[in-house]
Structure formats: structure tokens, C-alpha cells
Short mmCIF file of C-alpha atoms and ligand atoms in Angstrom, two decimals:
data_model
loop_
_atom_site.label_atom_id
_atom_site.label_comp_id
_atom_site.label_asym_id
_atom_site.label_seq_id
_atom_site.Cartn_x
_atom_site.Cartn_y
_atom_site.Cartn_z
CA UNK A 1 0.00 0.00 0.00
CA UNK A 2 1.02 3.64 -0.39
CA UNK A 3 2.96 5.27 2.42
CA UNK A 4 0.43 8.11 2.78
CA UNK A 5 -2.42 5.58 3.06
CA UNK A 6 -0.53 3.52 5.64
CA UNK A 7 -0.11 6.65 7.77
CA UNK A 8 -3.64 7.96 7.30
CA UNK A 9 -5.15 4.53 8.10
CA UNK A 10 -3.25 4.69 11.38
CA UNK A 11 -4.67 8.12 12.13
CA UNK A 12 -1.44 10.08 11.69
CA UNK A 13 -3.22 12.82 9.70
CA UNK A 14 -5.20 13.55 6.58
CA UNK A 15 -3.91 12.33 3.24
CA UNK A 16 -3.15 15.92 2.09
CA UNK A 17 -1.26 16.86 5.30
CA UNK A 18 0.66 13.61 5.13
CA UNK A 19 1.62 14.09 1.48
CA UNK A 20 3.11 17.51 2.31
CA UNK A 21 4.96 16.20 5.37
CA UNK A 22 6.33 13.19 3.51
CA UNK A 23 7.62 15.44 0.71
CA UNK A 24 9.37 17.55 3.37
CA UNK A 25 11.29 14.45 4.51
CA UNK A 26 9.34 13.70 7.71
CA UNK A 27 8.95 9.96 7.07
CA UNK A 28 11.31 7.04 6.80
CA UNK A 29 10.77 3.43 5.80
CA UNK A 30 13.11 0.70 7.02
CA UNK A 31 15.71 3.30 7.97
CA UNK A 32 15.67 5.32 4.74
CA UNK A 33 14.00 8.73 4.37
CA UNK A 34 11.26 8.51 1.76
CA UNK A 35 9.88 11.64 0.08
CA UNK A 36 7.42 9.94 -2.26
CA UNK A 37 3.92 9.68 -0.66
CA UNK A 38 3.13 6.84 -3.08
CA UNK A 39 6.14 4.78 -1.98
CA UNK A 40 5.04 1.17 -1.55
CA UNK A 41 5.07 -0.19 2.01
CA UNK A 42 3.68 -3.32 3.65
CA UNK A 43 2.13 -3.78 7.11
CA UNK A 44 5.47 -5.15 8.30
CA UNK A 45 7.53 -2.12 7.11
CA UNK A 46 9.19 -0.12 9.89
CA UNK A 47 7.66 3.31 9.30
CA UNK A 48 8.78 6.33 11.31
CA UNK A 49 6.81 9.54 10.98
CA UNK A 50 7.89 12.73 12.76
CA UNK A 51 10.09 10.69 15.08
CA UNK A 52 7.44 8.09 16.12
CA UNK A 53 7.32 4.49 14.98
CA UNK A 54 3.89 3.85 13.44
CA UNK A 55 2.86 0.18 13.56
CA UNK A 56 0.17 -1.02 11.18
CA UNK A 57 -2.85 -2.92 12.48
CA UNK A 58 -5.25 -4.00 9.83
CA UNK A 59 -8.10 -4.06 12.31
CA UNK A 60 -8.81 -2.32 15.59
CA UNK A 61 -11.37 -3.31 18.20
CA UNK A 62 -12.58 -1.18 21.10
CA UNK A 63 -15.09 -1.88 23.83
CA UNK A 64 -16.99 1.32 24.63
CA UNK A 65 -19.35 1.92 27.51
CA UNK A 66 -21.72 4.11 25.53
CA UNK A 67 -23.09 7.02 27.54
CA UNK A 68 -26.62 8.34 27.04
CA UNK A 69 -26.84 11.33 24.70
CA UNK A 70 -24.58 10.18 21.86
CA UNK A 71 -25.69 8.58 18.65
CA UNK A 72 -24.51 5.22 17.31
CA UNK A 73 -22.96 6.42 14.06
CA UNK A 74 -19.47 7.04 12.71
CA UNK A 75 -19.94 10.73 12.01
CA UNK A 76 -22.63 13.33 12.15
CA UNK A 77 -22.61 17.04 11.32
CA UNK A 78 -24.67 18.09 14.31
CA UNK A 79 -24.42 15.51 17.05
CA UNK A 80 -21.64 13.73 18.95
CA UNK A 81 -21.20 10.12 17.85
CA UNK A 82 -19.81 7.05 19.56
CA UNK A 83 -16.77 7.13 17.24
CA UNK A 84 -16.04 10.74 18.34
CA UNK A 85 -15.49 9.30 21.83
CA UNK A 86 -12.47 7.32 20.59
CA UNK A 87 -9.70 9.89 20.84
CA UNK A 88 -6.02 10.14 20.01
CA UNK A 89 -4.40 8.51 17.01
CA UNK A 90 -7.21 6.68 15.36
CA UNK A 91 -8.00 5.28 12.00
CA UNK A 92 -10.66 6.85 9.83
CA UNK A 93 -12.75 3.77 9.09
CA UNK A 94 -14.03 2.90 12.58
CA UNK A 95 -17.74 2.23 13.01
CA UNK A 96 -20.04 0.89 15.75
CA UNK A 97 -21.20 -2.71 15.46
CA UNK A 98 -24.96 -2.23 15.54
CA UNK A 99 -26.89 0.58 17.12
CA UNK A 100 -27.97 1.48 20.58
CA UNK A 101 -30.59 4.21 20.95
CA UNK A 102 -29.35 7.66 21.93
CA UNK A 103 -30.61 7.17 25.51
CA UNK A 104 -29.26 3.60 25.87
CA UNK A 105 -25.98 2.99 27.68
CA UNK A 106 -23.57 0.10 27.75
CA UNK A 107 -21.57 -2.23 25.61
CA UNK A 108 -20.77 -1.17 22.08
CA UNK A 109 -18.03 -2.66 19.95
CA UNK A 110 -16.22 -0.16 17.71
CA UNK A 111 -14.09 -1.59 14.95
CA UNK A 112 -13.18 -1.42 11.26
CA UNK A 113 -13.58 -5.19 10.83
CA UNK A 114 -16.60 -5.44 8.55
CA UNK A 115 -16.58 -9.24 8.39
CA UNK A 116 -16.76 -9.62 12.17
CA UNK A 117 -19.49 -6.97 12.38
CA UNK A 118 -21.48 -8.79 9.74
CA UNK A 119 -21.23 -12.08 11.64
CA UNK A 120 -22.29 -10.50 14.93
CA UNK A 121 -25.23 -8.64 13.38
CA UNK A 122 -26.47 -11.19 10.89
CA UNK A 123 -30.02 -12.29 11.79
CA UNK A 124 -28.98 -15.84 10.86
CA UNK A 125 -26.52 -16.07 13.72
CA UNK A 126 -28.86 -15.21 16.62
CA UNK A 127 -26.11 -13.71 18.78
CA UNK A 128 -27.31 -13.30 22.39
CA UNK A 129 -27.56 -9.72 23.65
CA UNK A 130 -28.17 -9.15 27.34
CA UNK A 131 -29.64 -5.90 28.65
CA UNK A 132 -30.29 -4.54 32.10
CA UNK A 133 -33.61 -2.71 32.06
CA UNK A 134 -35.64 -0.57 34.42
CA UNK A 135 -39.29 -0.17 33.54
CA UNK A 136 -42.24 1.75 34.78
CA UNK A 137 -44.69 -1.03 35.68
CA UNK A 138 -44.76 -4.27 37.62
CA UNK A 139 -43.32 -7.27 35.76
CA UNK A 140 -44.75 -10.66 36.64
CA UNK A 141 -44.22 -14.36 35.98
CA UNK A 142 -46.72 -14.19 33.15
CA UNK A 143 -44.50 -11.63 31.38
CA UNK A 144 -41.58 -14.07 31.78
CA UNK A 145 -43.72 -16.74 30.10
CA UNK A 146 -44.87 -14.43 27.29
CA UNK A 147 -41.31 -13.32 26.55
CA UNK A 148 -40.16 -16.95 26.63
CA UNK A 149 -42.82 -18.05 24.16
CA UNK A 150 -41.96 -15.28 21.68
CA UNK A 151 -43.98 -12.07 21.85
CA UNK A 152 -46.11 -10.82 19.00
CA UNK A 153 -45.98 -7.02 19.13
CA UNK A 154 -49.00 -4.80 18.49
CA UNK A 155 -47.64 -4.01 15.00
CA UNK A 156 -47.54 -7.75 14.24
CA UNK A 157 -43.77 -8.20 14.67
CA UNK A 158 -43.07 -11.74 15.88
CA UNK A 159 -40.14 -11.82 18.29
CA UNK A 160 -37.93 -14.82 18.90
CA UNK A 161 -38.22 -16.29 22.40
CA UNK A 162 -36.37 -14.08 24.89
CA UNK A 163 -35.25 -14.79 28.45
CA UNK A 164 -36.64 -12.37 30.99
CA UNK A 165 -35.28 -12.48 34.54
CA UNK A 166 -37.00 -10.18 36.99
CA UNK A 167 -34.52 -8.70 39.47
CA UNK A 168 -36.92 -6.67 41.61
CA UNK A 169 -40.28 -4.98 41.60
CA UNK A 170 -41.42 -2.04 43.70
CA UNK A 171 -45.14 -1.42 44.14
CA UNK A 172 -44.31 1.83 45.89
CA UNK A 173 -42.35 3.27 42.92
CA UNK A 174 -44.36 1.29 40.37
CA UNK A 175 -41.06 0.17 38.84
CA UNK A 176 -39.28 -3.10 38.03
CA UNK A 177 -35.72 -4.07 37.23
CA UNK A 178 -34.89 -7.01 34.99
CA UNK A 179 -32.38 -8.59 32.69
CA UNK A 180 -33.46 -9.61 29.23
CA UNK A 181 -31.63 -11.73 26.67
CA UNK A 182 -32.65 -11.31 23.05
CA UNK A 183 -31.26 -13.03 19.97
CA UNK A 184 -32.16 -10.47 17.34
CA UNK A 185 -31.85 -6.71 17.06
CA UNK A 186 -34.82 -5.05 15.48
CA UNK A 187 -35.40 -1.30 15.76
CA UNK A 188 -36.16 -0.34 19.41
CA UNK A 189 -36.67 -4.03 20.04
CA UNK A 190 -36.38 -4.12 23.83
CA UNK A 191 -38.48 -1.00 24.33
CA UNK A 192 -41.17 -2.32 22.01
CA UNK A 193 -41.22 -5.71 23.72
CA UNK A 194 -41.77 -4.18 27.15
CA UNK A 195 -44.27 -1.71 25.80
CA UNK A 196 -46.32 -4.61 24.42
CA UNK A 197 -46.79 -5.91 27.99
CA UNK A 198 -47.66 -2.42 29.26
CA UNK A 199 -44.26 -1.50 30.75
CA UNK A 200 -42.34 1.58 29.63
CA UNK A 201 -38.53 1.32 29.55
CA UNK A 202 -37.03 4.13 31.61
CA UNK A 203 -33.39 2.96 31.59
CA UNK A 204 -31.63 0.53 29.28
CA UNK A 205 -28.05 -0.70 29.34
CA UNK A 206 -26.45 -3.41 27.23
CA UNK A 207 -24.37 -5.79 29.33
CA UNK A 208 -23.12 -8.26 26.74
CA UNK A 209 -23.13 -9.29 23.12
CA UNK A 210 -22.20 -12.90 22.35
CA UNK A 211 -19.13 -13.74 24.43
CA UNK A 212 -18.23 -10.09 25.00
CA UNK A 213 -19.24 -8.58 28.35
CA UNK A 214 -19.03 -4.94 29.34
CA UNK A 215 -15.98 -4.33 31.52
CA UNK A 216 -17.40 -3.01 34.83
CA UNK A 217 -14.30 -0.79 35.20
CA UNK A 218 -15.42 1.35 32.24
CA UNK A 219 -17.61 4.28 33.27
CA UNK A 220 -20.00 5.64 30.62
CA UNK A 221 -17.92 7.32 27.89
CA UNK A 222 -14.79 5.23 28.57
CA UNK A 223 -13.36 2.64 26.22
CA UNK A 224 -10.46 0.24 25.91
CA UNK A 225 -9.05 -2.09 23.28
CA UNK A 226 -10.36 -5.66 23.37
CA UNK A 227 -7.97 -8.14 24.96
CA UNK A 228 -6.61 -10.92 22.70
CA UNK A 229 -8.80 -13.40 24.64
CA UNK A 230 -11.96 -11.33 24.13
CA UNK A 231 -11.20 -11.02 20.46
CA UNK A 232 -10.48 -14.68 19.87
CA UNK A 233 -13.65 -15.79 21.65
CA UNK A 234 -15.72 -13.28 19.66
CA UNK A 235 -14.28 -14.60 16.42
N1 LIG B 301 -33.50 -2.24 22.16
C1 LIG B 301 -33.94 -0.97 22.27
O1 LIG B 301 -35.12 -0.73 22.35
N2 LIG B 301 -33.04 0.02 22.29
C2 LIG B 301 -31.70 -0.19 22.23
O2 LIG B 301 -30.92 0.77 22.28
C3 LIG B 301 -31.25 -1.51 22.13
C4 LIG B 301 -32.17 -2.53 22.08
#
């Protein structure tokens, strides 16, 4: 690949800035200064740019604890996105794997690995997604049964069987807490499922997706790279 692409993929700057800097002699490849932005390099080349060694990773994987108030998109002209929360040197082709609503918190994988994203999101693969949910309303054993049988929503959408585990109910606050595991990811799915049994979701947080669980050390807005173990079990 071209030297300027190698550097821009790794977040060192825009292609036009990089071209200028390379022409000025700010980059070297395998110990030799290279002034041609189109010079051919490979992921294993030792590239130094402005004094720093820039390693090449084809793919990057971050676990983000999405805060409420940001949208699940790569970029947006008006609103902060989940990819804006990944700071520092970063590649330009990162995207979130799936969407959480603006007011939903919790686990979101950010990567540039389209094949992995496709596998995790494909309706064929039925990847488990676990959410913690707080609803206005009192959940009961009959809701657990209905969810387990596969709800049919008021608009006719047939949901796959989902596991509902009630954590607590409070008659005084008219609220319940629960964990729900779904195996599909239709638009506003969890909110629509609870709404169909008369409960309004007031807080929603994704706890896991397939084998990947949200690191409890991450506060909303924080992220970290996946560990090699997390990545290999996801794959
Ligand atoms: N289901 C929803 O309703 N919202 C989300 O953000 C995720 C799942």
C-alpha cells in the first residue's frame, strides 16, 4: 500500500497533510528517508513519521461503555457520535457494530472489521444480547412466560423467544428491574417488547453481546481495546 495511506489509516493525519509532510522528509521506511507519498510499504515495514514508529494494524477493536446522549454512528454534522469518543491517534474507518438508541448505555463494539461486524449482526446467527432494564410497571411471571414463548408485538412483529429475569419490583415506585436476553436486534426491540406488555422502559443498558461482556471498570464514555482473549472468543 502507499505510504500516505498507511499513515492515514493509522490516524497520523489527513492524506493531504501527510503528502506535504512526507515530501518535506518527515517519514522514513526501514531506515531510509522517503519523500514519495506513493512509496510502496507493507504492514510489516518499519515506518517512522515525525520521530514516532507507526505500527500497522489491519483491524482495531474497542469496547466502549456508551453514555446516554450520543448517537450510534461514525460521524454526524450536528451531534456527537460514539466514534467521536475514541480519541487520540485513530483510524478513519471505525464504526459501531450495531446501534444502541441515543438514551441507551452500555456495551458497544467499535471496529473497522466489517466481516466480524457482519457475523455479529447477521439475523442468521442469533447472537445473544443481554440488557439490564428498568421499567415503569410491575413485571410478573406471566411476562416471563410471554417473553419466553416469543412475543407478538402490536404491529404484528413476531419476536424470537427471549429470556426475561425479573430482578426486583417495587409497588411503591411502580417500577421493576430485569435482565433480558434477546437473539435479534430489530429497531427499538427491547423498548417495544416491554411496551407490548404495558411497561415503559425508563433505563436501558447493554451488558453483553455474544461472548463479549461490558468491563465493569469502564464508566460511561470510557473505552479500551479488546484483549486478545476477548477477540479470539468473539471470532
Ligand atoms: N433495544 C432498544 O429498544 N433500544 C436499544 O438501544 C437496544 C435494544
